[in-house]
Short mmCIF file of C-alpha atoms in Angstrom, two decimals:
data_model
loop_
_atom_site.label_atom_id
_atom_site.label_comp_id
_atom_site.label_asym_id
_atom_site.label_seq_id
_atom_site.Cartn_x
_atom_site.Cartn_y
_atom_site.Cartn_z
CA MET L 1 177.08 62.52 -13.31
CA PRO L 2 178.66 59.24 -12.14
CA VAL L 3 178.82 58.85 -8.44
CA LEU L 4 181.42 56.53 -6.98
CA GLU L 5 181.57 55.19 -3.39
CA ARG L 6 182.46 52.40 -1.19
CA LEU L 7 183.64 52.05 2.37
CA THR L 8 186.74 49.93 2.85
CA GLY L 9 187.84 48.64 6.23
CA LYS L 10 190.86 46.82 4.85
CA THR L 11 194.20 47.22 6.58
CA ASP L 12 196.67 49.31 4.59
CA THR L 13 200.20 48.50 5.66
CA SER L 14 201.39 51.93 4.52
CA LEU L 15 199.67 53.53 7.58
CA ARG L 16 201.08 52.63 10.96
CA SER L 17 200.55 53.86 14.45
CA GLY L 18 202.65 56.80 15.54
CA THR L 19 203.25 55.12 18.93
CA ASP L 20 203.96 51.62 17.68
CA PRO L 21 205.65 51.62 14.22
CA GLY L 22 205.30 47.81 13.96
CA HIS L 23 201.52 47.71 14.48
CA GLU L 24 199.38 47.91 11.36
CA GLU L 25 196.29 50.13 11.69
CA THR L 26 193.05 50.01 9.87
CA THR L 27 192.23 52.79 7.47
CA ARG L 28 188.69 53.46 6.28
CA GLN L 29 187.72 55.64 3.44
CA ILE L 30 184.63 56.61 1.39
CA PHE L 31 185.42 58.36 -1.88
CA ILE L 32 182.67 59.92 -4.00
CA ALA L 33 183.33 61.73 -7.26
CA THR L 34 181.27 63.72 -9.75
CA SER L 35 182.33 66.00 -12.57
CA ASP L 36 182.03 69.02 -10.29
CA PHE L 37 183.25 67.82 -6.92
CA SER L 38 184.69 64.96 -4.96
CA ILE L 39 184.09 63.91 -1.36
CA ARG L 40 186.50 61.91 0.82
CA HIS L 41 185.69 60.62 4.28
CA PHE L 42 188.92 59.36 5.76
CA VAL L 43 189.57 57.65 9.13
CA ALA L 44 193.05 56.50 10.20
CA ALA L 45 195.23 55.92 13.19
CA GLY L 46 198.53 57.17 11.98
CA CYS L 47 198.85 58.75 8.56
CA GLU L 48 201.18 60.97 6.53
CA PHE L 49 200.57 62.73 3.18
CA GLU L 50 203.64 63.93 1.29
CA PRO L 51 203.67 67.42 -0.34
CA HIS L 52 201.28 67.63 -3.29
CA SER L 53 198.66 69.92 -4.81
CA HIS L 54 195.15 69.70 -6.40
CA SER L 55 193.50 71.46 -9.31
CA ALA L 56 190.52 72.14 -7.03
CA PHE L 57 189.50 74.15 -4.00
CA THR L 58 189.67 71.73 -1.04
CA ILE L 59 187.72 72.03 2.23
CA THR L 60 188.93 69.56 4.87
CA THR L 61 186.93 69.49 8.13
CA ILE L 62 188.41 67.64 11.09
CA LEU L 63 185.66 65.54 12.65
CA THR L 64 187.77 63.91 15.38
CA GLY L 65 191.42 64.06 16.33
CA GLU L 66 193.76 66.61 14.78
CA LEU L 67 195.78 67.14 11.54
CA ASN L 68 199.20 68.77 11.50
CA ALA L 69 199.60 70.33 8.05
CA THR L 70 202.00 72.47 5.99
CA VAL L 71 200.29 74.72 3.46
CA GLY L 72 202.74 76.69 1.41
CA ALA L 73 205.27 77.92 3.95
CA SER L 74 202.86 77.80 6.87
CA ASP L 75 202.88 75.06 9.52
CA LEU L 76 199.36 74.60 10.88
CA THR L 77 197.34 72.47 13.21
CA ALA L 78 193.61 71.84 12.58
CA LEU L 79 191.81 70.50 15.61
CA SER L 80 188.46 68.71 15.84
CA GLY L 81 185.72 71.09 14.64
CA GLN L 82 188.11 73.16 12.57
CA THR L 83 188.45 73.30 8.79
CA LEU L 84 191.54 73.42 6.68
CA LEU L 85 191.24 75.40 3.40
CA THR L 86 193.61 74.84 0.50
CA GLY L 87 193.41 76.64 -2.84
CA VAL L 88 193.94 75.48 -6.39
CA GLY L 89 197.55 74.45 -6.95
CA GLU L 90 198.51 75.21 -3.34
CA THR L 91 201.21 72.88 -2.04
CA HIS L 92 200.29 71.05 1.13
CA SER L 93 201.21 68.05 3.20
CA ALA L 94 199.85 66.58 6.42
CA ARG L 95 200.36 64.06 9.16
CA SER L 96 198.40 62.80 12.16
CA ARG L 97 198.43 60.11 14.80
CA THR L 98 194.62 59.78 14.85
CA VAL L 99 192.22 61.64 12.60
CA GLU L 100 188.81 61.48 10.99
CA PHE L 101 188.16 64.12 8.34
CA LEU L 102 185.65 64.98 5.60
CA SER L 103 187.29 66.56 2.56
CA VAL L 104 185.34 68.24 -0.21
CA SER L 105 187.18 69.27 -3.40
CA ILE L 106 185.29 71.70 -5.68
CA CYS L 107 186.41 72.27 -9.25
CA PRO L 108 187.28 75.88 -10.18
CA ALA L 109 184.65 76.02 -12.92
CA LEU L 110 181.88 75.49 -10.37
CA VAL L 111 183.32 78.22 -8.13
CA TYR L 112 183.53 80.74 -10.98
CA GLU L 113 179.97 79.87 -12.04
CA ALA L 114 178.80 80.53 -8.48
CA LEU L 115 180.66 83.86 -8.43
CA SER L 116 178.85 84.88 -11.59
CA LYS L 117 175.44 83.90 -10.30
CA ALA L 118 176.12 85.81 -7.05
CA GLY L 119 176.96 88.93 -9.05
CA LEU L 120 180.53 88.97 -7.94
CA ALA L 121 183.66 89.62 -10.07
CA SER L 122 183.59 86.37 -11.95
CA ASN L 123 186.32 87.50 -14.32
CA GLY L 124 188.78 88.20 -11.55
CA PRO L 125 191.77 85.91 -12.22
CA ALA L 126 192.54 84.76 -8.73
CA VAL L 127 189.99 83.42 -6.24
CA VAL L 128 191.69 82.58 -2.94
CA PHE L 129 190.76 81.58 0.58
CA THR L 130 191.24 84.40 3.10
CA ASP L 131 192.27 81.98 5.86
CA LYS L 132 193.93 78.57 5.99
CA VAL L 133 192.36 77.21 9.21
CA VAL L 134 188.98 78.30 10.45
CA LEU L 135 186.57 77.44 13.28
CA ASP L 136 183.25 77.66 11.39
CA GLU L 137 180.20 75.99 12.90
CA SER L 138 178.32 76.10 9.57
CA LEU L 139 181.12 74.29 7.72
CA PHE L 140 181.30 71.68 10.49
CA ALA L 141 177.53 71.11 10.40
CA LEU L 142 177.63 70.77 6.62
CA ALA L 143 180.52 68.30 6.81
CA LEU L 144 178.54 66.16 9.25
CA SER L 145 175.49 66.22 6.92
CA ILE L 146 177.66 65.29 3.92
CA ARG L 147 179.23 62.44 5.87
CA ALA L 148 175.82 61.09 6.88
CA GLU L 149 174.50 61.31 3.34
CA ALA L 150 177.62 59.75 1.80
CA SER L 151 177.59 56.80 4.15
CA GLN L 152 174.14 55.61 3.07
CA SER L 153 172.88 54.54 -0.40
CA ARG L 154 169.42 56.14 -0.09
CA PRO L 155 167.26 57.29 -3.06
CA GLY L 156 168.20 60.78 -4.16
CA ARG L 157 171.62 60.68 -2.57
CA THR L 158 173.35 62.26 -5.58
CA GLN L 159 170.92 65.18 -5.57
CA MET L 160 171.24 65.63 -1.84
CA LEU L 161 175.04 65.74 -2.03
CA GLU L 162 174.87 68.24 -4.85
CA ALA L 163 172.61 70.43 -2.69
CA LEU L 164 174.88 70.18 0.34
CA VAL L 165 178.03 70.94 -1.62
CA GLY L 166 176.22 73.88 -3.30
CA GLN L 167 175.25 75.19 0.13
CA MET L 168 178.83 74.84 1.28
CA LEU L 169 180.07 76.74 -1.77
CA VAL L 170 177.62 79.62 -1.17
CA HIS L 171 178.77 79.80 2.45
CA LEU L 172 182.40 79.94 1.34
CA LEU L 173 181.64 82.71 -1.14
CA ARG L 174 180.11 84.74 1.70
CA SER L 175 182.75 84.10 4.32
CA GLN L 176 186.01 82.63 3.08
CA PHE L 177 186.64 83.55 -0.58
CA ALA L 178 188.30 86.69 -1.86
CA VAL L 179 188.78 87.75 -5.51
CA ARG L 180 192.19 89.24 -6.12
CA LYS L 181 193.32 90.73 -9.43
CA SER L 182 196.93 90.65 -10.36
CA PRO L 183 198.75 91.38 -13.65
CA SER L 184 201.05 88.41 -12.93
CA ILE L 185 198.19 85.92 -12.77
CA GLU L 186 196.62 84.14 -15.76
CA MET L 187 194.07 81.41 -16.03
CA SER L 188 195.12 77.90 -17.00
CA ARG L 189 193.54 74.45 -16.87
CA ALA L 190 195.04 74.18 -13.39
CA GLY L 191 193.35 77.39 -12.29
CA PRO L 192 195.03 80.82 -11.80
CA VAL L 193 198.82 80.54 -12.15
CA ASP L 194 201.78 82.90 -12.57
CA ARG L 195 201.79 84.01 -16.19
CA ARG L 196 205.53 83.14 -16.50
CA LEU L 197 204.70 79.51 -15.69
CA ARG L 198 201.40 79.06 -17.49
CA ARG L 199 202.87 77.59 -20.67
CA ALA L 200 204.99 75.11 -18.74
CA ILE L 201 202.12 74.05 -16.49
CA GLU L 202 199.81 73.46 -19.45
CA PHE L 203 202.65 71.56 -21.21
CA MET L 204 202.91 69.26 -18.20
CA HIS L 205 199.09 68.70 -18.24
CA ASP L 206 199.32 67.83 -21.96
CA ASN L 207 202.32 65.48 -21.66
CA TYR L 208 202.16 63.90 -18.19
CA SER L 209 201.75 60.43 -19.70
CA ARG L 210 205.28 60.27 -21.05
CA GLU L 211 208.72 60.84 -19.63
CA LEU L 212 209.53 64.56 -19.32
CA GLY L 213 212.86 66.16 -18.63
CA LEU L 214 213.40 69.54 -16.93
CA GLU L 215 214.94 70.95 -20.10
CA GLU L 216 211.84 70.19 -22.15
CA ILE L 217 209.46 71.67 -19.55
CA ALA L 218 211.57 74.79 -19.12
CA ALA L 219 211.67 75.28 -22.90
CA ALA L 220 207.85 75.48 -22.93
CA ALA L 221 208.20 78.54 -20.67
CA TYR L 222 211.08 79.96 -22.79
CA LEU L 223 213.43 79.85 -19.83
CA SER L 224 216.68 78.14 -19.02
CA GLU L 225 216.55 75.07 -16.80
CA TYR L 226 218.19 76.92 -13.88
CA HIS L 227 216.01 79.96 -13.98
CA PHE L 228 212.84 77.94 -14.58
CA ALA L 229 213.49 75.51 -11.69
CA ARG L 230 214.31 78.41 -9.40
CA LEU L 231 211.20 80.43 -10.39
CA PHE L 232 208.88 77.46 -10.28
CA LYS L 233 209.98 76.57 -6.70
CA GLN L 234 209.73 80.18 -5.65
CA VAL L 235 206.19 80.60 -7.05
CA THR L 236 204.61 77.25 -6.31
CA GLY L 237 206.59 75.94 -3.36
CA MET L 238 207.19 72.71 -5.31
CA THR L 239 209.84 71.47 -7.66
CA PRO L 240 208.69 70.92 -11.28
CA GLY L 241 209.11 67.20 -10.68
CA ALA L 242 206.85 67.22 -7.61
CA PHE L 243 204.22 69.30 -9.45
CA LEU L 244 204.27 66.81 -12.35
CA ALA L 245 203.83 63.96 -9.94
CA SER L 246 200.70 65.70 -8.53
CA ILE L 247 199.19 65.97 -12.02
CA ARG L 248 199.92 62.30 -12.67
CA LEU L 249 198.47 61.15 -9.32
CA GLU L 250 195.28 63.20 -9.71
CA ARG L 251 194.73 61.56 -13.09
CA ALA L 252 195.50 58.18 -11.57
CA ARG L 253 192.85 58.67 -8.88
CA THR L 254 190.26 59.32 -11.59
CA LEU L 255 191.29 56.26 -13.58
CA LEU L 256 191.25 54.04 -10.50
CA ALA L 257 187.81 55.28 -9.47
CA GLN L 258 186.11 55.28 -12.90
CA THR L 259 187.69 52.33 -14.74
CA ARG L 260 188.67 48.75 -14.10
CA LYS L 261 191.92 48.96 -15.98
CA PRO L 262 194.76 47.01 -14.40
CA ILE L 263 196.83 49.08 -11.94
CA SER L 264 199.95 48.35 -14.03
CA GLU L 265 198.27 49.85 -17.10
CA ILE L 266 197.17 52.88 -15.17
CA ALA L 267 200.69 53.41 -13.88
CA ALA L 268 201.97 53.41 -17.46
CA MET L 269 199.16 55.72 -18.64
CA VAL L 270 200.18 58.38 -16.09
CA GLY L 271 203.88 58.19 -16.86
CA TYR L 272 205.29 55.56 -14.50
CA GLN L 273 207.22 52.72 -16.10
CA SER L 274 207.43 50.85 -12.80
CA GLN L 275 204.21 49.84 -10.97
CA SER L 276 206.09 49.54 -7.65
CA HIS L 277 207.37 53.13 -8.05
CA PHE L 278 203.85 54.28 -8.89
CA THR L 279 202.45 52.50 -5.82
CA LYS L 280 205.07 54.05 -3.58
CA VAL L 281 204.43 57.59 -4.80
CA PHE L 282 200.64 57.18 -4.76
CA ARG L 283 200.68 55.85 -1.22
CA SER L 284 202.88 58.70 -0.01
CA VAL L 285 200.33 61.31 -1.20
CA THR L 286 197.01 59.63 -0.61
CA GLY L 287 197.75 57.46 2.37
CA LEU L 288 196.48 54.39 0.54
CA THR L 289 197.87 51.98 -1.98
CA PRO L 290 196.27 52.14 -5.47
CA ARG L 291 194.45 48.90 -4.80
CA ALA L 292 193.06 50.07 -1.46
CA PHE L 293 192.03 53.36 -2.98
CA ARG L 294 190.17 51.61 -5.78
CA GLU L 295 188.35 49.43 -3.27
CA SER L 296 187.06 52.55 -1.58
CA CYS L 297 185.50 54.04 -4.69
CA GLN L 298 184.02 51.34 -6.93
CA PRO L 299 181.20 52.62 -9.10
CA GLU L 300 177.67 51.85 -8.02
CA SER L 301 176.38 50.97 -11.46
CA GLY L 302 179.13 49.32 -13.49
CA THR L 303 182.51 50.61 -14.60
CA HIS L 304 184.13 51.87 -17.71
CA ASP L 305 186.89 50.12 -19.60
#
């Protein structure tokens, strides 16, 4: 499994102090990715992440400061020592004046495999977090251990991170996950989704690299544009356009981390004809420009074309 990491201390002009809008603040990030999980250590004075979603279970532990977040329809505040939990496809946004957090995203396949090994209902269609913000000393201790391991290039680091993330997953299965069955939920490549939207969501995953209109996406679900847009917003909390942007940006993050392709080429590959528009959207969701993000996650042993 390729492991990607680098700490960047470069100033990102997209992140500015909440008390002094004209003062540029330094943002630091470490980003590590494997096929089963990703780890993000993020430090910033003043940041804002626009509404988006991930095709992974995300565990975000606040190490210092606080994070004001909106998850679904809930407005939340996660303080230092607390952990914010967001499920697969769950819409969320966040903002903070000063924060340091450690975020671990675990792919659904690894979660379902762990459920099976634990003898739980692995074929239950919906695995969800029981809470959105928790004060959990074990999660906080694991986050500190992961941060310490991620920040140093010591022998066996990959294996140690795998072990720590595995330990975190087992703890979540015991304390924070619930398996819920529902006739309206079906599995898709984005995880459990409303069965009425599954075809449209998979269509977006298959065709994100080209221009897509609402009419074409709605047709994949056999619905009119009006009914589809209304249902999609009601079920996911996002417009179809915002959901499509999340798919594109998640793919862009992978390409930025794992290849040395020009940013303009990556923008085109994920469906953006304008690099400046791609940069604006990417920065609004991740808090970093594509260039700054890439500098935080250069591969340790070469790159792919």
